[in-house]
Structures are given as C-alpha cells and as structure tokens.
Coordinates of C-alpha atoms in Angstrom, one line a residue:
Chain Q
M5 CA 34.8 3.9 21.1
I6 CA 32.1 6.4 21.6
F7 CA 31.3 6.9 17.7
D8 CA 30.8 3.1 17.3
D9 CA 28.4 3.2 20.2
I10 CA 26.4 5.8 18.7
S11 CA 26.2 4.2 15.0
E12 CA 25.2 0.8 16.7
K13 CA 22.5 2.3 18.9
L14 CA 21.2 4.4 15.9
Q15 CA 21.0 1.3 13.8
A16 CA 19.2 -0.3 16.6
G17 CA 16.7 2.5 16.6
R18 CA 17.3 3.3 20.4
A19 CA 16.7 6.9 20.3
R20 CA 16.9 7.7 24.1
D21 CA 20.6 5.7 23.9
V22 CA 21.7 7.8 21.0
K23 CA 20.6 11.3 22.7
A24 CA 22.5 10.2 25.7
L25 CA 25.5 9.0 24.0
V26 CA 25.7 12.4 21.8
Q27 CA 25.4 14.4 25.1
Q28 CA 28.3 12.3 26.6
A29 CA 30.3 13.0 23.5
I30 CA 29.7 16.6 23.7
D31 CA 30.5 16.5 27.5
E32 CA 33.8 15.0 26.6
G33 CA 34.7 17.9 24.4
I34 CA 34.3 16.0 21.0
S35 CA 33.3 18.4 18.3
A36 CA 29.8 18.2 17.0
Q37 CA 31.1 17.8 13.4
D38 CA 33.1 14.6 14.5
I39 CA 30.2 13.4 16.4
L40 CA 27.9 14.0 13.2
E41 CA 30.3 12.6 10.8
K42 CA 31.9 9.6 12.6
G43 CA 28.9 8.6 14.7
L44 CA 25.5 9.6 13.4
V45 CA 26.1 9.7 9.5
P46 CA 28.0 6.3 9.6
G47 CA 25.2 4.8 11.4
M48 CA 22.5 6.0 8.9
N49 CA 24.7 4.8 6.1
V50 CA 24.7 1.3 7.5
I51 CA 21.0 1.3 7.6
G52 CA 20.7 2.9 4.0
E53 CA 23.0 0.1 2.6
K54 CA 21.0 -2.7 4.3
F55 CA 17.6 -0.8 3.1
K56 CA 19.0 -0.9 -0.5
N57 CA 20.0 -4.6 -0.2
N58 CA 16.6 -5.4 1.3
E59 CA 18.2 -6.5 4.6
V60 CA 15.9 -4.2 6.6
F61 CA 12.7 -2.4 5.4
V62 CA 11.1 0.9 6.2
P63 CA 10.1 0.4 10.1
E64 CA 13.9 -0.1 10.8
V65 CA 14.8 3.0 8.7
L66 CA 12.0 5.1 10.5
V67 CA 13.2 4.3 14.2
A68 CA 17.0 4.6 13.1
A69 CA 16.0 8.2 11.5
R70 CA 14.1 9.0 14.7
A71 CA 17.3 8.0 16.6
M72 CA 19.5 10.1 14.4
N73 CA 17.0 13.1 14.7
Q74 CA 17.3 12.9 18.5
G75 CA 21.2 13.1 18.3
A76 CA 21.2 15.8 15.6
Q77 CA 18.8 18.2 17.6
L78 CA 21.6 18.3 20.3
L79 CA 24.2 19.1 17.7
K80 CA 22.4 21.7 15.6
P81 CA 23.3 25.0 17.7
L82 CA 26.9 23.6 18.3
L83 CA 27.3 22.9 14.5
A84 CA 26.2 26.5 13.9
A85 CA 28.7 27.7 16.4
E86 CA 31.4 25.7 14.8
G87 CA 30.5 27.3 11.4
V88 CA 30.0 24.0 9.8
K89 CA 27.8 24.0 6.8
A90 CA 25.6 21.4 5.6
S91 CA 26.9 19.4 2.5
G92 CA 23.9 20.8 0.3
K93 CA 20.3 22.2 0.3
V94 CA 17.4 20.5 -0.9
C95 CA 13.7 21.3 -1.2
I96 CA 11.3 18.3 -1.2
G97 CA 7.5 17.8 -1.5
T98 CA 5.0 15.5 -2.7
V99 CA 3.4 17.0 -5.9
Q100 CA 0.2 19.0 -6.5
G101 CA -3.0 16.6 -6.1
D102 CA -1.1 13.9 -4.0
L103 CA -1.5 14.0 -0.3
H104 CA 0.7 11.0 0.2
D105 CA 3.9 11.6 2.0
I106 CA 5.4 8.1 3.4
G107 CA 8.0 8.0 0.5
K108 CA 8.6 11.6 0.9
N109 CA 9.4 11.6 4.4
L110 CA 11.7 8.8 4.0
V111 CA 13.8 10.2 1.5
K112 CA 14.0 13.5 3.8
M113 CA 15.3 11.4 6.6
M114 CA 17.8 9.5 4.5
M115 CA 19.1 12.9 3.1
E116 CA 19.2 14.3 6.6
G117 CA 21.2 11.3 7.4
K118 CA 23.6 12.3 4.9
G119 CA 24.3 15.8 6.4
L120 CA 22.0 17.6 3.7
E121 CA 19.9 20.4 4.7
V122 CA 16.3 19.5 3.5
I123 CA 13.3 22.0 3.3
D124 CA 10.1 20.1 3.7
L125 CA 7.3 21.4 1.4
G126 CA 4.9 18.9 2.5
T127 CA 2.3 17.7 0.1
D128 CA 0.1 19.0 -2.6
V129 CA 3.0 21.1 -3.7
S130 CA 2.6 23.3 -6.8
P131 CA 5.2 23.3 -9.5
E132 CA 5.6 27.1 -8.8
T133 CA 6.4 26.5 -5.2
F134 CA 9.1 24.0 -5.8
V135 CA 10.8 26.3 -8.1
E136 CA 10.4 29.6 -6.0
T137 CA 11.8 27.7 -2.8
A138 CA 14.8 26.4 -4.7
K139 CA 15.4 29.9 -6.2
N140 CA 14.7 31.8 -3.0
E141 CA 16.6 29.3 -0.6
G142 CA 19.6 28.5 -2.9
C143 CA 18.6 24.8 -3.0
Q144 CA 20.8 22.6 -5.2
I145 CA 18.0 19.9 -5.6
I146 CA 14.5 19.9 -6.0
A147 CA 13.0 16.4 -5.0
C148 CA 9.4 15.6 -6.1
S149 CA 7.4 12.6 -5.0
A150 CA 4.2 11.0 -6.3
L151 CA 2.1 7.9 -5.8
L152 CA -0.5 8.2 -8.2
T153 CA -0.4 7.7 -11.9
T154 CA -2.5 10.7 -12.2
T155 CA -0.3 13.2 -10.4
M156 CA 3.1 12.2 -11.6
G157 CA 2.7 14.4 -14.8
V158 CA 3.1 17.3 -12.3
M159 CA 6.8 16.6 -12.2
G160 CA 7.0 17.4 -15.9
E161 CA 5.6 20.8 -15.0
V162 CA 8.2 21.3 -12.2
V163 CA 11.0 20.7 -14.9
K164 CA 9.3 23.3 -17.1
K165 CA 8.9 26.0 -14.5
A166 CA 12.5 25.7 -13.4
E167 CA 13.4 26.3 -17.1
E168 CA 11.4 29.2 -17.3
A169 CA 12.6 30.7 -14.0
G170 CA 16.2 30.5 -15.5
I171 CA 17.5 28.1 -12.7
R172 CA 17.4 24.7 -14.7
D173 CA 21.2 24.7 -14.8
K174 CA 21.7 25.5 -11.0
V175 CA 19.5 22.8 -9.7
R176 CA 19.2 19.0 -10.3
I177 CA 15.7 17.8 -10.3
M178 CA 15.0 14.4 -8.7
V179 CA 11.8 12.2 -9.2
G180 CA 10.6 9.2 -7.3
G181 CA 7.5 7.3 -6.1
A182 CA 5.4 4.1 -7.0
P183 CA 4.5 4.9 -10.5
V184 CA 7.7 6.6 -11.3
T185 CA 10.3 5.2 -13.7
E186 CA 13.6 5.8 -15.0
E187 CA 11.9 6.0 -18.6
F188 CA 9.4 8.6 -17.1
C189 CA 12.3 10.6 -15.6
R190 CA 14.1 10.7 -19.1
K191 CA 10.9 11.6 -20.8
I192 CA 10.1 14.7 -18.6
G193 CA 13.8 15.8 -18.6
A194 CA 14.3 15.5 -14.9
D195 CA 17.8 14.6 -13.7
A196 CA 17.5 11.4 -11.6
Y197 CA 15.2 8.6 -10.5
T198 CA 15.8 6.3 -7.8
S199 CA 14.2 3.3 -6.8
D200 CA 14.5 3.9 -3.0
A201 CA 15.1 6.3 -0.3
A202 CA 18.7 5.5 0.4
S203 CA 19.7 5.5 -3.3
A204 CA 17.8 8.9 -3.4
A205 CA 20.1 10.3 -0.6
D206 CA 23.1 9.0 -2.3
K207 CA 22.5 10.5 -5.6
A208 CA 21.4 13.9 -3.9
L209 CA 24.9 14.1 -2.1
E210 CA 26.7 13.2 -5.3
F211 CA 24.8 16.2 -7.1
C212 CA 25.7 18.7 -4.5
T213 CA 29.3 17.6 -4.6
E214 CA 29.3 17.9 -8.1
L215 CA 27.6 21.4 -8.1
A216 CA 29.9 22.6 -5.4
G217 CA 33.0 21.5 -7.3
Chain X
M13 CA -24.9 -7.0 -2.4
R14 CA -25.9 -6.4 -6.1
T15 CA -27.5 -3.0 -7.1
V16 CA -31.2 -2.8 -7.8
K17 CA -30.8 -0.1 -10.4
S18 CA -31.7 -1.1 -13.8
I19 CA -28.6 -1.5 -16.0
T20 CA -28.3 -2.5 -19.7
P21 CA -24.9 -4.3 -20.0
I22 CA -22.6 -3.2 -22.7
R23 CA -21.2 -6.7 -23.2
K24 CA -22.6 -10.3 -23.1
P25 CA -21.4 -12.5 -20.3
W26 CA -18.7 -14.6 -21.6
A27 CA -20.0 -17.9 -23.0
G28 CA -19.5 -20.9 -20.8
T29 CA -20.9 -24.3 -19.6
M30 CA -20.0 -24.0 -16.1
T31 CA -21.3 -22.0 -13.5
A32 CA -19.3 -19.2 -12.0
R33 CA -19.1 -20.8 -8.8
E34 CA -17.8 -24.3 -10.5
R35 CA -15.5 -22.5 -12.7
F36 CA -13.8 -20.4 -9.8
N37 CA -13.3 -23.5 -7.8
R38 CA -11.9 -25.5 -10.6
Q39 CA -9.6 -22.7 -11.9
M40 CA -8.2 -21.9 -8.3
H41 CA -7.3 -25.7 -8.0
Y42 CA -5.6 -26.1 -11.1
R43 CA -8.4 -28.3 -12.9
S44 CA -9.7 -27.8 -16.3
V45 CA -12.4 -25.3 -17.0
D46 CA -14.8 -24.3 -19.8
R47 CA -13.1 -20.7 -19.7
C48 CA -11.2 -18.4 -17.3
F49 CA -13.1 -16.6 -14.6
N50 CA -13.9 -13.2 -15.6
M51 CA -13.7 -10.4 -13.1
E52 CA -12.2 -7.0 -12.5
F53 CA -11.5 -5.3 -9.3
G54 CA -13.1 -1.9 -10.2
Y55 CA -12.1 1.7 -11.0
W56 CA -11.2 4.9 -9.4
N57 CA -14.0 7.1 -8.4
E58 CA -12.9 9.4 -11.1
N59 CA -13.6 6.9 -13.8
F60 CA -17.3 7.4 -13.1
T61 CA -17.1 11.0 -13.9
Q62 CA -14.4 11.1 -16.4
W63 CA -15.0 7.9 -18.6
P64 CA -17.9 8.9 -21.2
L65 CA -18.2 4.9 -21.3
F66 CA -19.5 5.4 -17.6
Y67 CA -21.3 8.7 -17.2
E68 CA -22.9 8.4 -20.7
N69 CA -24.5 5.1 -19.3
G70 CA -25.3 6.1 -15.9
I71 CA -22.7 4.0 -14.2
T72 CA -21.7 5.4 -10.8
N73 CA -19.9 2.7 -9.1
N74 CA -18.1 -0.6 -9.1
E75 CA -21.1 -2.8 -8.5
E76 CA -22.9 -1.2 -11.3
A77 CA -19.9 -1.4 -13.5
D78 CA -19.8 -5.2 -12.6
V79 CA -23.2 -5.6 -14.0
F80 CA -22.6 -3.2 -17.1
F81 CA -19.7 -5.4 -18.3
S82 CA -21.3 -8.8 -17.4
F83 CA -18.4 -9.8 -15.2
D84 CA -18.9 -13.3 -13.5
R85 CA -20.2 -12.8 -10.1
I86 CA -18.0 -13.6 -6.9
A87 CA -19.1 -12.2 -3.3
V88 CA -17.9 -12.1 0.3
I89 CA -19.4 -11.9 3.6
G90 CA -18.1 -11.2 7.0
G91 CA -18.6 -10.4 10.6
V92 CA -18.2 -7.3 12.7
D93 CA -14.5 -7.7 13.5
W94 CA -12.9 -4.3 14.1
M95 CA -14.2 -1.3 16.1
C96 CA -17.7 -1.5 17.1
P97 CA -18.9 1.3 17.5
P98 CA -16.5 3.2 15.3
F99 CA -15.2 6.5 16.1
E100 CA -17.9 9.3 14.9
A101 CA -16.6 10.5 11.6
K102 CA -16.6 14.4 11.4
E103 CA -15.1 17.4 9.6
I104 CA -13.3 19.5 12.1
G105 CA -11.7 22.4 9.7
R106 CA -10.9 23.3 6.3
H107 CA -7.6 25.3 5.1
D108 CA -5.8 25.8 1.7
G109 CA -8.2 23.5 -0.2
K110 CA -8.2 20.5 2.2
I111 CA -10.5 19.3 4.7
V112 CA -9.5 17.9 8.1
L113 CA -11.4 15.4 9.3
I114 CA -11.5 12.7 12.2
N115 CA -12.3 9.5 10.5
A116 CA -14.2 6.2 11.8
D117 CA -10.8 4.8 13.1
G118 CA -10.2 8.0 15.2
L119 CA -7.4 9.3 12.9
M120 CA -7.0 13.0 12.2
A121 CA -6.5 13.3 8.5
E122 CA -6.4 15.7 5.5
V123 CA -8.2 15.1 2.2
L124 CA -8.5 17.3 -0.7
A125 CA -11.7 19.4 -0.7
S126 CA -11.9 19.1 -4.5
G127 CA -13.0 15.4 -3.9
R128 CA -10.2 14.3 -6.1
D129 CA -9.2 10.6 -5.3
T130 CA -5.9 10.4 -3.2
I131 CA -4.9 8.5 -0.1
P132 CA -5.6 10.9 3.0
H133 CA -2.7 12.5 4.6
Y134 CA -2.7 11.3 8.2
L135 CA -2.0 13.9 10.9
K136 CA -2.5 12.2 14.1
S137 CA -3.8 9.1 15.7
S138 CA -6.1 8.5 18.8
V139 CA -3.8 6.0 20.0
T140 CA -0.2 6.3 20.8
T141 CA 0.6 5.1 24.3
P142 CA -0.6 1.8 26.1
E143 CA -2.9 4.1 28.0
D144 CA -4.9 5.2 24.9
W145 CA -5.0 1.7 23.7
K146 CA -6.5 0.6 27.1
R147 CA -9.1 3.2 26.7
V148 CA -9.9 2.7 22.9
K149 CA -10.1 -1.1 23.6
E150 CA -12.8 -0.7 26.1
E151 CA -14.8 1.8 24.3
H152 CA -14.5 0.3 20.7
F153 CA -13.3 -3.4 20.7
D154 CA -15.7 -5.0 23.1
R155 CA -16.0 -8.6 21.9
N156 CA -19.5 -9.0 23.5
S157 CA -21.1 -5.8 21.7
P158 CA -24.7 -6.9 20.7
E159 CA -23.9 -5.3 17.2
R160 CA -21.3 -8.1 16.6
K161 CA -24.1 -10.6 16.5
L162 CA -24.8 -11.6 12.9
D163 CA -28.4 -11.9 11.2
I164 CA -27.3 -15.4 9.8
A165 CA -31.0 -15.9 8.3
A166 CA -30.8 -12.6 6.5
L167 CA -27.3 -13.7 5.1
K168 CA -28.7 -16.8 4.1
A169 CA -31.6 -15.4 2.2
L170 CA -29.0 -13.3 0.4
H171 CA -26.8 -16.2 -0.5
P172 CA -28.5 -19.3 -0.5
E173 CA -26.7 -22.6 -0.7
D174 CA -27.7 -23.5 -4.2
R175 CA -26.2 -20.1 -5.5
D176 CA -24.0 -20.5 -8.7
Y177 CA -21.4 -18.1 -7.8
P178 CA -18.4 -18.1 -5.5
L179 CA -18.9 -17.1 -1.7
G180 CA -16.3 -16.1 0.5
V181 CA -15.8 -15.4 4.1
S182 CA -13.9 -12.4 5.2
C183 CA -10.9 -13.1 7.7
G184 CA -10.5 -9.5 8.1
S185 CA -7.1 -8.0 9.0
M186 CA -4.5 -8.9 11.5
I187 CA -2.1 -5.9 11.1
G188 CA -3.5 -3.7 8.3
K189 CA -6.4 -2.2 10.1
I190 CA -4.1 -1.5 13.2
R191 CA -1.7 0.5 10.8
D192 CA -5.0 2.2 9.9
M193 CA -5.6 3.3 13.4
L194 CA -2.1 4.1 14.4
T195 CA -0.9 5.5 11.1
F196 CA 2.3 4.2 9.1
E197 CA 4.9 5.8 11.3
G198 CA 2.9 5.3 14.5
L199 CA 2.9 1.4 13.9
A200 CA 6.6 1.5 13.2
Y201 CA 7.5 3.2 16.3
A202 CA 5.0 1.5 18.6
C203 CA 6.5 -1.9 17.7
Y204 CA 9.7 -0.6 19.1
D205 CA 8.3 1.5 22.0
Y206 CA 5.3 -0.5 23.0
P207 CA 5.8 -4.2 21.6
D208 CA 3.3 -5.7 23.8
M209 CA 0.6 -3.1 23.4
V210 CA 0.9 -3.9 19.5
E211 CA 0.7 -7.7 20.1
D212 CA -2.2 -7.1 22.3
M213 CA -4.0 -5.4 19.4
V214 CA -3.2 -8.2 16.9
E215 CA -4.4 -10.5 19.6
T216 CA -7.7 -8.5 19.7
C217 CA -8.1 -8.5 15.9
C218 CA -7.6 -12.2 15.8
V219 CA -10.0 -12.9 18.6
L220 CA -12.9 -10.8 16.9
V221 CA -12.2 -12.5 13.5
E222 CA -12.3 -16.1 15.3
D223 CA -15.7 -14.8 16.9
S224 CA -17.1 -13.8 13.4
L225 CA -15.9 -17.1 11.9
D226 CA -17.7 -19.2 14.8
Q227 CA -20.8 -17.7 13.7
L228 CA -20.3 -18.0 9.9
L229 CA -18.7 -21.2 9.1
G230 CA -21.2 -23.6 10.2
N231 CA -23.9 -21.9 8.4
F232 CA -22.7 -21.6 4.8
T233 CA -20.4 -23.6 2.5
F234 CA -17.8 -21.2 1.7
D235 CA -15.8 -21.4 -1.5
Y236 CA -12.9 -19.2 -0.4
A237 CA -11.7 -16.8 2.4
S238 CA -10.5 -13.4 2.0
G239 CA -8.5 -10.7 4.0
W240 CA -6.9 -7.5 3.8
E241 CA -3.7 -6.2 5.0
D242 CA -2.2 -3.5 2.5
I243 CA 0.9 -3.7 4.5
C244 CA 3.7 -3.5 1.6
F245 CA 4.7 -0.6 -0.6
K246 CA 7.4 -0.5 -3.3
N247 CA 10.1 -1.0 -0.9
G248 CA 8.7 -4.0 1.1
P249 CA 6.9 -4.5 4.1
I250 CA 5.8 -1.5 6.3
V251 CA 6.2 -3.8 9.3
S252 CA 9.5 -5.4 10.3
V253 CA 9.9 -9.0 9.1
P254 CA 10.8 -10.6 12.5
F255 CA 7.5 -8.8 13.9
F256 CA 5.5 -10.0 11.2
R257 CA 6.8 -13.8 11.6
D258 CA 6.6 -13.9 15.3
V259 CA 3.5 -11.8 16.1
V260 CA 1.2 -11.8 12.9
M261 CA 1.7 -15.0 11.3
P262 CA 0.9 -17.1 14.4
R263 CA -2.5 -15.5 14.4
Y264 CA -2.8 -16.5 10.9
K265 CA -2.3 -20.1 11.7
R266 CA -5.2 -19.9 14.2
I267 CA -7.6 -18.6 11.6
R268 CA -6.2 -21.3 9.1
K269 CA -7.0 -24.0 11.7
K270 CA -10.7 -22.9 11.6
L271 CA -10.9 -22.7 8.0
D272 CA -9.6 -26.2 7.4
Q273 CA -12.4 -27.5 9.9
Y274 CA -14.6 -26.6 7.1
G275 CA -12.6 -27.5 4.0
I276 CA -11.9 -23.8 2.9
D277 CA -8.2 -24.2 1.5
L278 CA -8.3 -21.1 -0.7
W279 CA -7.2 -17.8 1.3
Y280 CA -6.4 -14.7 -0.5
T281 CA -5.2 -11.5 1.2
D282 CA -5.3 -8.2 -0.4
C283 CA -1.8 -6.7 0.1
D284 CA -0.4 -4.1 -2.4
G285 CA 3.2 -3.5 -3.0
D286 CA 6.3 -5.7 -2.8
V287 CA 5.2 -8.8 -0.6
R288 CA 8.0 -11.0 -1.4
P289 CA 9.9 -10.3 2.1
I290 CA 6.7 -11.6 3.8
L291 CA 5.4 -14.1 1.4
P292 CA 7.0 -17.2 3.0
Y293 CA 5.3 -16.3 6.4
L294 CA 1.9 -15.5 4.5
L295 CA 2.3 -19.2 3.1
E296 CA 3.5 -20.5 6.4
G297 CA 0.3 -18.9 8.0
G298 CA -2.1 -20.6 5.6
I299 CA -2.7 -17.4 3.0
N300 CA -2.1 -19.0 -0.3
C301 CA -3.4 -16.4 -2.7
L302 CA -2.7 -12.8 -3.4
F303 CA -5.5 -10.5 -4.5
P304 CA -5.3 -8.0 -6.5
Y305 CA -1.6 -8.6 -6.6
E306 CA 0.3 -5.4 -7.8
V307 CA 2.8 -5.7 -10.6
N308 CA 4.5 -2.3 -10.6
S309 CA 5.8 -2.4 -7.1
C310 CA 6.5 -6.0 -6.9
A311 CA 7.0 -8.3 -10.0
H312 CA 5.4 -9.8 -12.9
P313 CA 2.9 -12.4 -11.5
G314 CA 4.6 -15.2 -13.4
E315 CA 7.7 -14.8 -11.5
L316 CA 6.0 -15.5 -8.1
L317 CA 3.7 -18.2 -9.9
D318 CA 6.8 -20.0 -10.9
Q319 CA 8.6 -19.8 -7.7
Y320 CA 5.8 -21.0 -5.6
E321 CA 4.3 -23.2 -8.3
G322 CA 1.5 -25.4 -6.7
Q323 CA 1.5 -23.3 -3.2
L324 CA 0.6 -20.0 -4.5
R325 CA -2.5 -18.7 -6.5
I326 CA -2.7 -15.0 -7.7
M327 CA -5.8 -13.1 -8.7
G328 CA -5.2 -9.7 -10.4
G329 CA -1.6 -9.0 -11.9
V330 CA -2.6 -7.0 -15.2
D331 CA -0.2 -4.0 -14.8
K332 CA -2.2 -0.9 -14.7
M333 CA 0.6 0.9 -16.3
Q334 CA 0.4 -1.2 -19.5
L335 CA -3.4 -0.6 -19.6
G336 CA -2.5 2.9 -19.9
A337 CA 0.2 2.6 -22.2
G338 CA -1.9 1.7 -25.4
K339 CA -3.3 -1.3 -27.3
E340 CA 0.2 -2.8 -28.1
A341 CA 1.5 -2.8 -24.7
I342 CA -1.9 -4.4 -23.5
K343 CA -1.7 -7.2 -26.1
A344 CA 2.0 -7.8 -25.2
Y345 CA 1.0 -7.8 -21.3
L346 CA -1.7 -10.2 -22.0
E347 CA 0.4 -12.7 -23.9
S348 CA 2.8 -12.7 -21.2
L349 CA 0.2 -14.1 -18.8
E350 CA -1.2 -16.8 -21.2
K351 CA 0.9 -19.7 -19.8
Y352 CA -0.2 -19.0 -16.3
V353 CA -3.8 -18.7 -17.0
A354 CA -3.7 -22.0 -19.0
R355 CA -1.9 -23.5 -15.6
G356 CA -4.7 -22.6 -13.3
G357 CA -4.6 -21.1 -9.9
Y358 CA -4.3 -17.6 -11.5
I359 CA -7.4 -15.3 -12.5
P360 CA -6.2 -12.0 -14.5
F361 CA -7.3 -8.5 -13.9
C362 CA -6.2 -5.0 -13.4
D363 CA -3.9 -5.0 -10.5
H364 CA -5.9 -2.5 -8.5
R365 CA -8.7 -0.3 -9.2
C366 CA -8.2 1.0 -12.8
P367 CA -7.2 4.4 -12.9
P368 CA -8.8 7.3 -15.1
N369 CA -5.6 7.8 -17.1
V370 CA -6.4 4.6 -19.1
D371 CA -8.2 5.4 -22.1
P372 CA -11.6 3.9 -22.2
D373 CA -11.2 2.5 -25.6
D374 CA -8.2 0.8 -24.8
Y375 CA -9.9 -0.4 -21.5
L376 CA -12.7 -2.1 -24.0
Y377 CA -9.8 -3.5 -26.2
Y378 CA -8.4 -4.9 -23.1
L379 CA -11.7 -6.6 -22.2
D380 CA -12.3 -7.8 -25.8
L381 CA -8.7 -9.2 -26.1
K382 CA -8.8 -10.9 -22.6
E383 CA -12.2 -12.6 -23.8
R384 CA -10.5 -13.7 -27.1
M385 CA -7.5 -15.1 -25.4
F386 CA -9.2 -16.4 -22.2
G387 CA -12.6 -16.9 -22.9
M388 CA -14.3 -20.4 -24.3
K389 CA -12.8 -21.5 -27.3
A390 CA -15.2 -22.1 -30.3

C-alpha cells in the first residue's frame, strides 16, 4: 500500500524516496488530502510518539521532518486547489533577547507534521510581534520558546500584551524551552507548557480543535 | 593560567589539612578527605557587569572570580587538536540589532549587537558536502602543522611536578566540535546523507587528540583527563544513539587506552542536557565523570550516582534554578546532596555558569552554606 510506504520511508528519513512516492501517488490520482492524512501525517505521528517515549531522538525527528517537508511541498498547490484548509494556524518564535532556535524549529516541524499552518517569526521576537501576528493572521496559537533563564520572563509579557490587545480569549499561548516548567507556565498565565516538541504539536492540535468547535 | 591582576579575596580559603591536589584525587576516588574540594564553574559575562559584588570589586572574569572567592585551584592543559589555522573570524554585516559574522569554525552566525549573552544563531556552515570537507580538511586539519607542536618546557614551568593543585590533560572533542562546524541540523542531516564523511571527521578529531596526548602524557603526571562535547539537550542527544555507539564511542576507547598507559583513570566530559541515553556508551568508552552536570534538563545528580554507583563520578549538579529561587530553596537543595558528597566521587557546584538572575546575596549565602555543610568540621 503506497500510504504505508510513504509513512515508512518518512520514518526512516528517506526524503528522496518520500518525494518519489508522493509524486507516484499524485500520478495515480490519489487526492492530496488522502496522501497527506494517510501517508505523511501518520508517519510523523509514529516518529512523534517514539520521540516522546525516548525511542528516537532529535536527529531522527529532523530527518523525518525533512522528508515530510519534501512530500508536503508537492502537495501544497494541490491541497489549495482541493480547498483543503489547515487544521489550525500557529505563530511561533524564540522570545526577545534569545537567539536559540533548535527547540523552536523542532516544534514547528512537529506542528506542521500534524497538518497545522505555522508562521515562523524566527528568533529575538518581541511580545508585540507575537500578538500583532496572531491578531492580523488569525492564529489560534501563539507558541513561545526560550533557552535562557534571563529571557523566559518575556513570555509573561506576551500574555499581558495579548490581554491588552483584547485577543486573550481567542488564542492559546503555549510556552516551552529548557528552563521553562509547568509551574512557570501557570505563574505567567499561559495556557500550556509541554516538555517536548511532539507533545507541543499534540497540544496545539487539541487547542485548535477546541477553538474550532 | 592565573591572572596577574591584584585581587583582594572576599572570602578566606576553606580550612583544610590536605593540598588541593591530594584532596581532589582522594575525593574523586571515594577516599576520606579533610573536606570537600571547593570550586565553581564560573559566571555569565553579564554577572560581571550586573552583580555589585563583582563590579564594585573590579572582578571582570571567571579567573578573577576564582581568586576573589578563594576557590581551590584546578587546571587543565591540552594540545592543538582542532582547526589549525582556524577560519578568520570577521564581522560581515549588521541588521535589526544583530551582527552577522563568520566565526573561527567557518560558521556564519548572528549574535546580538547589544553584547547580551546568548548562544549565537547559526545560519550557514562552510561544510555541507564531502567536497567541502576535503577542502577544509586540507586547509585546516593538517596534523603535521608546526603550530601543533607544544612548548613542553614552557608548560612544565607553568605546572611544575611538585604542584599542589590537580592538573588535567584535555582529550578534546570527538563530535561536539564537529557539531559546531556543521551546525546542529547540519550534523543530523550529514549523518544520514554522508555517513562516511562524518566518520572521517570523527577519526580526524581522534587522531589529533592522540597526537596531542603523545606529546603531553610522558612529560607530566596528570591527575585527570577532561573533554568537551555538549551534545545533549533537554530531550536527549543531538546525535543518534547508534551513531554515537558505533562511531564515537570506539574513538573514546582509543583515547582511554592511552590514558590507562599513564595511570589516568578519571576522565570527565562537559556535556549538558539529558545524557542518559548515551551514558552507557560514555562509560563503555572510558569517560567516567560528568562535568558540570546540568540538573534541570536531566535529573538530580543523586539519581545517576545511585544508578551507576562506583562507576560514575559527577562534578557540578547544583541546580541553577534553585540558586535563583532564594535561600530556602538553596538550603533544601544542598541538603539533598549531602549523602553524595559524603560518599565521594562527587564535587558540588553550580550546574553551569551561574546566571545573573541569581541574587548575589543568595549566591554568597550558597557559598557560606556550602562551606558549613561540606567544609572541614571543627
């Protein structure tokens, strides 16, 4: 079955094979939505679960995400033509004063692997930029990353700015990064802390589904 | 090397009856000591401008801070076991409050123009293909470069045989520096796309370290060996475990063989993050100590010291988050370390550079309490 093949090659990080199989599926007349939802996303889900269970680590996730991306690029125009919408929209970034982006990039990849549309704001992102982007782009999620104990406080500013902008009830604010904890998340009034990228993607999808309902 | 600047210490050295060298060696071999070895790993650059304790006393760097606090002395020497010559580091542009530069490893990176401490944002490596590596290897990794020859007499003058402090020999890095050269993502992709190229890089690192050790080991009586990898973060290793086991660990074994010939049994590596998935292979390769062992992204040091009792030593492991959480938290945390200090094979200090969010008064309280708990008993 071609969906299983796509999923397996994706899990093995074989980007060229994934690209070729996705193209083959398109040529066979399979819908882009089916290829995404029955081939690519299940493959990333397996990797995400293994990552959460410490069966694989970041390198395996990176190469799987690269393979996913190769396949997804082929599907993008077809999905648009089919009128398929993303499951939700996220703006993500590393907070102001912090240039570290490994964790942020991983979360982004895992979220895309769940079929979410992700706007990557990059690093050193001000609270205003997070909030303005969420407001202007209609994001359901603001996802903030920090590596440093000295920059994690900016996440509290993001929560405040979202309140001031009157969008607090329309967005869920997620926080993560090496020094961030559940306790810190509660203290600043954010909505969710997750300890790894795969859990962050699960949580984001859950929030988007909840807000859509 | 110790600074020549005149510094008036704010604290007296902890009382003791042994030399720092004797104490270190006995403590790390589970033998009785007069008191715990007293050291810290250092501070962020911002501490020197933000802590009145430092700027009011003219303390500007970690070496000066070691003297200021009268810590026990510990030193390490090593060879030229990486790029020689390095890439020419230079600024190539500025935008939006950031400086874009090429660093000594040939990486294009962004840093904050404000000078604020943060890990650089790496943009592009000089090495992505085997052709790039061939060129860079020829230009920067020539093992016969005259600059790799060490001035042993000068090093001996600096660290005489009758010294009273522990001296370590650096065993460099088998994969961490390669990650620095390729970028984190670049290394992950290269391991899949060009595994032979990455293995050749690891082999090159190993040979250069072996060459350095061949110059040093016969000329000094070392107390320990050190290394640096920094290849783990809060979700585990940034290289695949099979790659680490099959490619990196066998090179550690080669280094271990050389150390064994000179009776150096203690070998630490500096690896932050959650080391647990690769710890069995570090131990199998001959690395038996973690430094400066980071708590928040791994576990309480006692967890690993219990699990690997008698095999693993730890230096560090005082949770920086607790240092920043006030006196009560500091006390509770140090109390949780008591039995491990008493057991031996463990030296407590802040689990990386101490960050500036720690209140300097709380930091002094931490040093005082550490002395009361682990210093020589009256």
